[in-house]
PDB file of C-alpha atoms in Angstrom:
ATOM      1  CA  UNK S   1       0.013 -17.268   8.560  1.00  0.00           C
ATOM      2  CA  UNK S   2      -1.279 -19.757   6.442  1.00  0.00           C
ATOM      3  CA  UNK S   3       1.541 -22.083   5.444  1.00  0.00           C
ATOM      4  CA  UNK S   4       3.712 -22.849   2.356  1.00  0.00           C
ATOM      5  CA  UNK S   5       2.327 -21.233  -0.638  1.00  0.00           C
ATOM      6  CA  UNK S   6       4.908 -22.803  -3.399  1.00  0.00           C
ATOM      7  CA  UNK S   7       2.371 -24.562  -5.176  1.00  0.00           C
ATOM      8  CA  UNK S   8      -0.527 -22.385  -5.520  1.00  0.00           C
ATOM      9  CA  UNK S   9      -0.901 -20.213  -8.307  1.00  0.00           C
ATOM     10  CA  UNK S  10      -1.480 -16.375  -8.046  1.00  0.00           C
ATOM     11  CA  UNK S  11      -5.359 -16.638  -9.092  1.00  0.00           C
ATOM     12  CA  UNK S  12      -5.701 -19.124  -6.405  1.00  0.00           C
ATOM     13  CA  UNK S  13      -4.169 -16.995  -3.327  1.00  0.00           C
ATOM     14  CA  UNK S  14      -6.340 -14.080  -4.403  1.00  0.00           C
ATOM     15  CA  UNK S  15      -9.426 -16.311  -4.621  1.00  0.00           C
ATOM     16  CA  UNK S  16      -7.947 -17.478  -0.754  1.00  0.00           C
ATOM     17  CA  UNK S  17      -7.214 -13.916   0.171  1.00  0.00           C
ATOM     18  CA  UNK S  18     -10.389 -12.293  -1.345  1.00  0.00           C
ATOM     19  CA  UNK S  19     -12.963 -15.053   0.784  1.00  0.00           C
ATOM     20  CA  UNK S  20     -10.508 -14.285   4.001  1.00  0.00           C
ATOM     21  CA  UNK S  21     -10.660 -10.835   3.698  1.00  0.00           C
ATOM     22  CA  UNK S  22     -14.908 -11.031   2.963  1.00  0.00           C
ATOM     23  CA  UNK S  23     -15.107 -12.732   6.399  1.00  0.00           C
ATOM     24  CA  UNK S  24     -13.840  -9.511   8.105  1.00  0.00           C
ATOM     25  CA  UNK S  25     -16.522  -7.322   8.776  1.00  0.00           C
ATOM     26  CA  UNK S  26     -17.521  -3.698  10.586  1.00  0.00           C
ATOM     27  CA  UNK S  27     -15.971  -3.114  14.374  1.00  0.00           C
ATOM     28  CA  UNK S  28     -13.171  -5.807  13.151  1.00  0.00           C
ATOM     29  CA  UNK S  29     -12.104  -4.735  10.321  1.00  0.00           C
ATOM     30  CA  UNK S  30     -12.022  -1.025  12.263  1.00  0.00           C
ATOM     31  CA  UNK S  31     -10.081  -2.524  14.794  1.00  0.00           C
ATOM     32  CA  UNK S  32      -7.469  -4.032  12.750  1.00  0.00           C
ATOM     33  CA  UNK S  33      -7.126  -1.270  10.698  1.00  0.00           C
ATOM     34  CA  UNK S  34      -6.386   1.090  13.910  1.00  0.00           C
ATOM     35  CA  UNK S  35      -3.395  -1.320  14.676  1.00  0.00           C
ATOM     36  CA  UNK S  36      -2.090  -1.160  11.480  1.00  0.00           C
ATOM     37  CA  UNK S  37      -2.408   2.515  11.486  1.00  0.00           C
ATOM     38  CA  UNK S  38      -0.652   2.504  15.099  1.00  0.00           C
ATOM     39  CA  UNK S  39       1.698   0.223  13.926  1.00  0.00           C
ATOM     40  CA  UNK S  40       2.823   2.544  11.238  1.00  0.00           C
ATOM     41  CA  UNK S  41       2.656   5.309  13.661  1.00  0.00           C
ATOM     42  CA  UNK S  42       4.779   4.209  15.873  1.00  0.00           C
ATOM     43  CA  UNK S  43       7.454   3.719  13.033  1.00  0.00           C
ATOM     44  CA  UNK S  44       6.871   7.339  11.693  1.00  0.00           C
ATOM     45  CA  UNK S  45       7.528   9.004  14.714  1.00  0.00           C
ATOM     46  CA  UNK S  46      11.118   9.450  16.171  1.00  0.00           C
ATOM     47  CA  UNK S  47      12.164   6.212  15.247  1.00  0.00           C
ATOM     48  CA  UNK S  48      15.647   5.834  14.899  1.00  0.00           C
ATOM     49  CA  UNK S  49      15.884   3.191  12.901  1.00  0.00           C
ATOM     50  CA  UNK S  50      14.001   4.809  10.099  1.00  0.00           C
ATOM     51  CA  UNK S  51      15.735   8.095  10.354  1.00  0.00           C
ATOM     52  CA  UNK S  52      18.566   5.810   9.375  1.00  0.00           C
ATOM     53  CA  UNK S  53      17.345   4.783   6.222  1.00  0.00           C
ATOM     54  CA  UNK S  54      15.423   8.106   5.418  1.00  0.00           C
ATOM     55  CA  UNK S  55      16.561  11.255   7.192  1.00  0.00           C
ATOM     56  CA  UNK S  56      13.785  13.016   8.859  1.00  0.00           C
ATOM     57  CA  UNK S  57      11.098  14.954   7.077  1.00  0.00           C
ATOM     58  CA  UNK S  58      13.754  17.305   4.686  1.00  0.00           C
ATOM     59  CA  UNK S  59      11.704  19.463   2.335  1.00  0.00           C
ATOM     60  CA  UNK S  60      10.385  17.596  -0.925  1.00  0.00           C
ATOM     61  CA  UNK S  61       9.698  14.633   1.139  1.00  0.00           C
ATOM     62  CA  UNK S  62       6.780  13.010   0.805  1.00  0.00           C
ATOM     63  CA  UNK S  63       5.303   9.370   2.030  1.00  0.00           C
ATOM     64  CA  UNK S  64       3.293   7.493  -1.278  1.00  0.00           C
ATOM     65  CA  UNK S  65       0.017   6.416   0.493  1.00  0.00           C
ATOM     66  CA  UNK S  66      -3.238   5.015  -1.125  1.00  0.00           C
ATOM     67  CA  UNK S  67      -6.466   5.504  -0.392  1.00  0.00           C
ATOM     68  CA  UNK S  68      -8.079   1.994   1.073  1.00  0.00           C
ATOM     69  CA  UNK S  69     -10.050  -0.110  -0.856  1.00  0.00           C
ATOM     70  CA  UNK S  70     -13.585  -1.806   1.331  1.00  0.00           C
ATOM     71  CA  UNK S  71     -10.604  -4.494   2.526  1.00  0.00           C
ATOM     72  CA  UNK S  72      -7.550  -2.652   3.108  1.00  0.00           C
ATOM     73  CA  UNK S  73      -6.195  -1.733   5.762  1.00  0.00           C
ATOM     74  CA  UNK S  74      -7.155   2.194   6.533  1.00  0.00           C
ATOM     75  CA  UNK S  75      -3.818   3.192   7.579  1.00  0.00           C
ATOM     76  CA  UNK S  76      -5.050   6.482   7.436  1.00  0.00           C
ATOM     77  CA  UNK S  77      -6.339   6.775  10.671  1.00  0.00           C
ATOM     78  CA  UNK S  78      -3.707   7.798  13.334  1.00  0.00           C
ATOM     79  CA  UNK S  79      -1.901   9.319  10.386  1.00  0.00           C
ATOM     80  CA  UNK S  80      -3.840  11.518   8.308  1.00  0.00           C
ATOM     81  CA  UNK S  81      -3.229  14.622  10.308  1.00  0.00           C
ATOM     82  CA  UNK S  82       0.729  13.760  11.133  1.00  0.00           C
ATOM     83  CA  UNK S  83       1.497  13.627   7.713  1.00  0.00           C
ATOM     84  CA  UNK S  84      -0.732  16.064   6.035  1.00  0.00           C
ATOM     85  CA  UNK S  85       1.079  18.042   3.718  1.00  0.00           C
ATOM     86  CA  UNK S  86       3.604  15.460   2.853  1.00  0.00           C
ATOM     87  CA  UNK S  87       1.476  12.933   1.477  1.00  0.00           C
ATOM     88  CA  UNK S  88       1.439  11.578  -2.082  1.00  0.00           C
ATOM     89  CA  UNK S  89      -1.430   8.863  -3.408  1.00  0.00           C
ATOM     90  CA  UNK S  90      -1.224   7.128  -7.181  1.00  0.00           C
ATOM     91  CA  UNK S  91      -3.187   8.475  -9.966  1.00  0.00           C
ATOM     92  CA  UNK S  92      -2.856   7.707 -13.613  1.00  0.00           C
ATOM     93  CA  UNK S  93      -1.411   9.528 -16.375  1.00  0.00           C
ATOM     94  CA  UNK S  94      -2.712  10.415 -19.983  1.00  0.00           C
ATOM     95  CA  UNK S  95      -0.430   7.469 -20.836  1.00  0.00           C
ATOM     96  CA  UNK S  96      -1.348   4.797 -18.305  1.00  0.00           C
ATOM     97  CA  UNK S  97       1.372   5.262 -16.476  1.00  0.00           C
ATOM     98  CA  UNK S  98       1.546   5.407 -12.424  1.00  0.00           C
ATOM     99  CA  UNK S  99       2.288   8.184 -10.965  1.00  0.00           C
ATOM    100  CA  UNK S 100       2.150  10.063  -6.938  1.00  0.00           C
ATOM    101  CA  UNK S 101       0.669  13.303  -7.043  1.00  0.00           C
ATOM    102  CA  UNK S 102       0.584  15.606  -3.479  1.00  0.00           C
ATOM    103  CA  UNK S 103      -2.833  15.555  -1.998  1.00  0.00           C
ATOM    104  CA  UNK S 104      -4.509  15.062   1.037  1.00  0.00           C
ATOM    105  CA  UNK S 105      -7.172  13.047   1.839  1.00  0.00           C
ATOM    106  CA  UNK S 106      -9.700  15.589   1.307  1.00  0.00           C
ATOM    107  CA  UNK S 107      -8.645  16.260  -2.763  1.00  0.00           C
ATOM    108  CA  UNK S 108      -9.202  12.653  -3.359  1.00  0.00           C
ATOM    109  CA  UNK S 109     -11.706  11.944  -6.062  1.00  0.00           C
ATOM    110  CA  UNK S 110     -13.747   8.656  -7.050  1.00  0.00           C
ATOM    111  CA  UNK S 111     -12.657   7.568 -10.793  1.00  0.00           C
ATOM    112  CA  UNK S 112     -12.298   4.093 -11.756  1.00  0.00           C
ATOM    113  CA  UNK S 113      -8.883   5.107 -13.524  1.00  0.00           C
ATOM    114  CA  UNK S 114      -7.389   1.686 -12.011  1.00  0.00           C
ATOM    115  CA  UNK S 115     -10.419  -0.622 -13.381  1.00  0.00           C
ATOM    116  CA  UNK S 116     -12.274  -0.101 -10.591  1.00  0.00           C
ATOM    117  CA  UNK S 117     -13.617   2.768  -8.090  1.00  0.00           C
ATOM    118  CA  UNK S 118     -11.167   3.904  -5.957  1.00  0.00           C
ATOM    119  CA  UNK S 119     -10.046   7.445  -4.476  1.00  0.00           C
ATOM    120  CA  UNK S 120      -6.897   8.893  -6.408  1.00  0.00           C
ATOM    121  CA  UNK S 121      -5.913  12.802  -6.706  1.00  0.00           C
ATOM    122  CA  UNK S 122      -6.781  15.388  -9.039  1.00  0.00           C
ATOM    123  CA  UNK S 123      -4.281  14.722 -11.951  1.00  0.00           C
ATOM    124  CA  UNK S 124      -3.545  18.841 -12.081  1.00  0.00           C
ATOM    125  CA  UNK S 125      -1.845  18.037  -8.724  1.00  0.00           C
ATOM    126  CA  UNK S 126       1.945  18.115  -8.337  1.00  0.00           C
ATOM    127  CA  UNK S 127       3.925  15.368  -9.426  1.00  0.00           C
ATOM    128  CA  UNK S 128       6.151  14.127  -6.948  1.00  0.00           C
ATOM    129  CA  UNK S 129       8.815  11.360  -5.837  1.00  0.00           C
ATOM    130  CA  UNK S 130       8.239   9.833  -2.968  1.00  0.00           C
ATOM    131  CA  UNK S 131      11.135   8.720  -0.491  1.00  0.00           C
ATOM    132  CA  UNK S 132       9.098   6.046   1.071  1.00  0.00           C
ATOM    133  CA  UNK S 133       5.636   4.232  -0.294  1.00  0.00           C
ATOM    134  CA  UNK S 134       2.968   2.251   1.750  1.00  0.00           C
ATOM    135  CA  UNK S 135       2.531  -0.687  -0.921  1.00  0.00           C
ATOM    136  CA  UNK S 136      -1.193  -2.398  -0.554  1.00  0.00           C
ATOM    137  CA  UNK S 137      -2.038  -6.000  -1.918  1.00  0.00           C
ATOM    138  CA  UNK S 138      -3.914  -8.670  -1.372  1.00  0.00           C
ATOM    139  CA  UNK S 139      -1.033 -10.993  -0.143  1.00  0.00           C
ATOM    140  CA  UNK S 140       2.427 -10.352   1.415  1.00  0.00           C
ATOM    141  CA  UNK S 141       5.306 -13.242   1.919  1.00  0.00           C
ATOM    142  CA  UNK S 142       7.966 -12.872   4.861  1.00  0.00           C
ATOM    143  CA  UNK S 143      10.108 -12.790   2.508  1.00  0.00           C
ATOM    144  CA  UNK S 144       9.104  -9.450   0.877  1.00  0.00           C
ATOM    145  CA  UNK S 145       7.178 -10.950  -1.926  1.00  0.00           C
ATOM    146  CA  UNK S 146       3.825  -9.261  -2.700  1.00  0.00           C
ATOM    147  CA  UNK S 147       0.662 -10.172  -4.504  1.00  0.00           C
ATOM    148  CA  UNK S 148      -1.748  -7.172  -5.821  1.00  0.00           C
ATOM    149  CA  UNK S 149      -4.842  -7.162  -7.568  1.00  0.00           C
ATOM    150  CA  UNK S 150      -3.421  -8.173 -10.912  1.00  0.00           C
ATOM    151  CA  UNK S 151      -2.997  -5.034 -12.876  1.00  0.00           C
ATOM    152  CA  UNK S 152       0.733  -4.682 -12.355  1.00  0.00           C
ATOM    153  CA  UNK S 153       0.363  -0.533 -12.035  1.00  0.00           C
ATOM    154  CA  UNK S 154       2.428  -1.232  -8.661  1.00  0.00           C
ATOM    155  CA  UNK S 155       4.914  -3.311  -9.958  1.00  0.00           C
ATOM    156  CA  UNK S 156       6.106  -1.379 -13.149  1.00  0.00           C
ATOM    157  CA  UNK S 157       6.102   1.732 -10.909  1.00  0.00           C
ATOM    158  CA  UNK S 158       8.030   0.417  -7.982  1.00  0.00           C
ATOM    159  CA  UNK S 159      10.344  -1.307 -10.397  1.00  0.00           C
ATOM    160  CA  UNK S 160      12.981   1.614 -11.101  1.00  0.00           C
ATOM    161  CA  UNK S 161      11.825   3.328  -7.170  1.00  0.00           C
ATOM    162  CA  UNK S 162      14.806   3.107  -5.129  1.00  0.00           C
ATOM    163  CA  UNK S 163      13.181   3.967  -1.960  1.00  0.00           C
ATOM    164  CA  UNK S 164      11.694   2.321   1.073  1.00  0.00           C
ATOM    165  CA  UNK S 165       8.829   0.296   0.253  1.00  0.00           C
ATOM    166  CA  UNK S 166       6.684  -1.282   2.715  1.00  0.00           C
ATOM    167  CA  UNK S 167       3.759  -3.221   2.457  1.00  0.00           C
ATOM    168  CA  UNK S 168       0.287  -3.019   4.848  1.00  0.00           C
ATOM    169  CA  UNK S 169      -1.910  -5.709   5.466  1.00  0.00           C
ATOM    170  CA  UNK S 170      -3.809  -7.147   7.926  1.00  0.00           C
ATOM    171  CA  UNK S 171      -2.121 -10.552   9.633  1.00  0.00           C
ATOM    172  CA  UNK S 172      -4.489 -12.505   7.935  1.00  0.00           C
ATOM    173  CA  UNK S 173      -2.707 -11.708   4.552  1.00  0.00           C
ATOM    174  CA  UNK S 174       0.873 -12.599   5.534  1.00  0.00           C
ATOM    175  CA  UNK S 175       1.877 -16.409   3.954  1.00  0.00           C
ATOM    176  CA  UNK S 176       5.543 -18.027   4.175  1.00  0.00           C
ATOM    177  CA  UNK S 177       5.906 -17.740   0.482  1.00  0.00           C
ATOM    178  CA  UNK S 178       3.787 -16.552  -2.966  1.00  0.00           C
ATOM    179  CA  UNK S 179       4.468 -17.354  -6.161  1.00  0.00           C
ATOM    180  CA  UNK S 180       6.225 -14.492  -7.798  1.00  0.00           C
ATOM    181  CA  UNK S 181       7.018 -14.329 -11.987  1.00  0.00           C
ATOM    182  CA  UNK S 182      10.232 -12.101 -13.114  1.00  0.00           C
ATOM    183  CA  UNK S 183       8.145  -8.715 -12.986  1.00  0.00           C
ATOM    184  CA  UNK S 184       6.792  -8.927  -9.690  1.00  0.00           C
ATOM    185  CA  UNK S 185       8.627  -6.788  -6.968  1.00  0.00           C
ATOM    186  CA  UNK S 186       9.554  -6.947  -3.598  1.00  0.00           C
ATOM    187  CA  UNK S 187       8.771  -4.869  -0.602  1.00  0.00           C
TER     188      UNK S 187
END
C-alpha cells in the first residue's frame, strides 16, 4: 500500500502505477498472477459467502472476465477450465459501446478496438449479462474506488450493472484512497 492518495491527480497515479507495474518482470509477475488466480479460485468454488450474493451457477450465468494486458494480473490461470462455458470478455459494438459477449479463451482475437491491442471476442458472439464481472485497472482504493486506463469503456458500462463487481490487481496496486470525479465507479 502506498499511502494517502488525496492529492495526486489521476495522470499522476497511473504514471506511479505504470513505472511499479514495469518493475515486475517474468517468474514474478507469473507468480503473482497464480495467487491472484488462486485467490479468485478459492472464492469461486463452494464459497458460501458468494452463493449468498449470487446463487450458484443457474443457467444464463456467466462471470465478465478480460483478457490480461502484459501487466495484469492473468487470473486466467487456475480458472480457465472451471469456468469454461460460462465466461463472458468485453468487446465493442458498431456504436462504441461496451459490451460481454460468451467466449472462451480460445475465440479471443487481437484488435485494437479499445485503442490498443488487446484480446476481445468475435463480435458475432452472443451477447450476454453477466451476474458478476472481474474489473481490471491500473489502481484500486480500499475503499472500492478504481482507476483504469483512462478510456472510461468500464465505467459507463458498469454504471447501470447491478451485479457483483470485483476488481484484480496485484498488491502493489492497492492505495488508501484515489481521486475519483462523479463518473467514476466503484467496485
Amino acid at each position: 500500500m502506498f499511502g494517502d492518495q488525496k492529492r495526486s491527480s489521476k495522470k499522476d497515479v497511473r504514471v506511479r502505477v505504470k513505472s511499479i507495474l514495469s518493475q515486475i518482470e517474468g517468474e514474478e509477475l507469473v507468480k503473482k498472477s497464480e495467487l491472484v488466480s488462486n485467490n479468485l479460485h478459492e472464492l469461486f468454488s463452494g464459497n458460501s459467502t458468494l452463493d449468498k450474493i449470487i446463487p450458484p451457477r443457474e443457467e444464463g450465468f456467466f462471470f465478465g472476465g478480460f483478457a490480461p494486458l502484459e501487466d495484469e494480473p492473468n487470473w486466467l490461470i487456475c480458472l480457465e477450465e472451471v469456468l469454461k462455458g460460462l465466461i463472458a470478455f468485453p468487446g465493442l459494438d458498431k456504436s462504441g459501446n461496451m459490451l460481454f459477449y460468451k467466449a472462451d479463451t480460445d475465440d479471443l482475437v487481437l484488435t485494437e478496438s479499445f485503442g490498443a491491442p488487446v484480446l476481445t471476442p468475435p463480435l458475432d458472439n452472443l451477447i450476454v449479462c453477466p451476474k458478476l464481472i472481474l474489473v481490471p485497472g491500473l489502481a484500486f482504493g480500499e475503499n472500492g474506488s478504481r482507476l483504469g486506463r483512462g478510456k472510461g469503456f468500464y465505467d459507463k458500462y458498469l454504471e447501470n450493472f447491478s451485479g457483483l463487481k470485483i476488481g484484480v490487481c496485484f498488491s502493489e496496486q492497492i492505495f488508501e484512497e484515489l481521486p475519483m470525479e462523479p463518473n467514476d465507479v466503484f467496485v
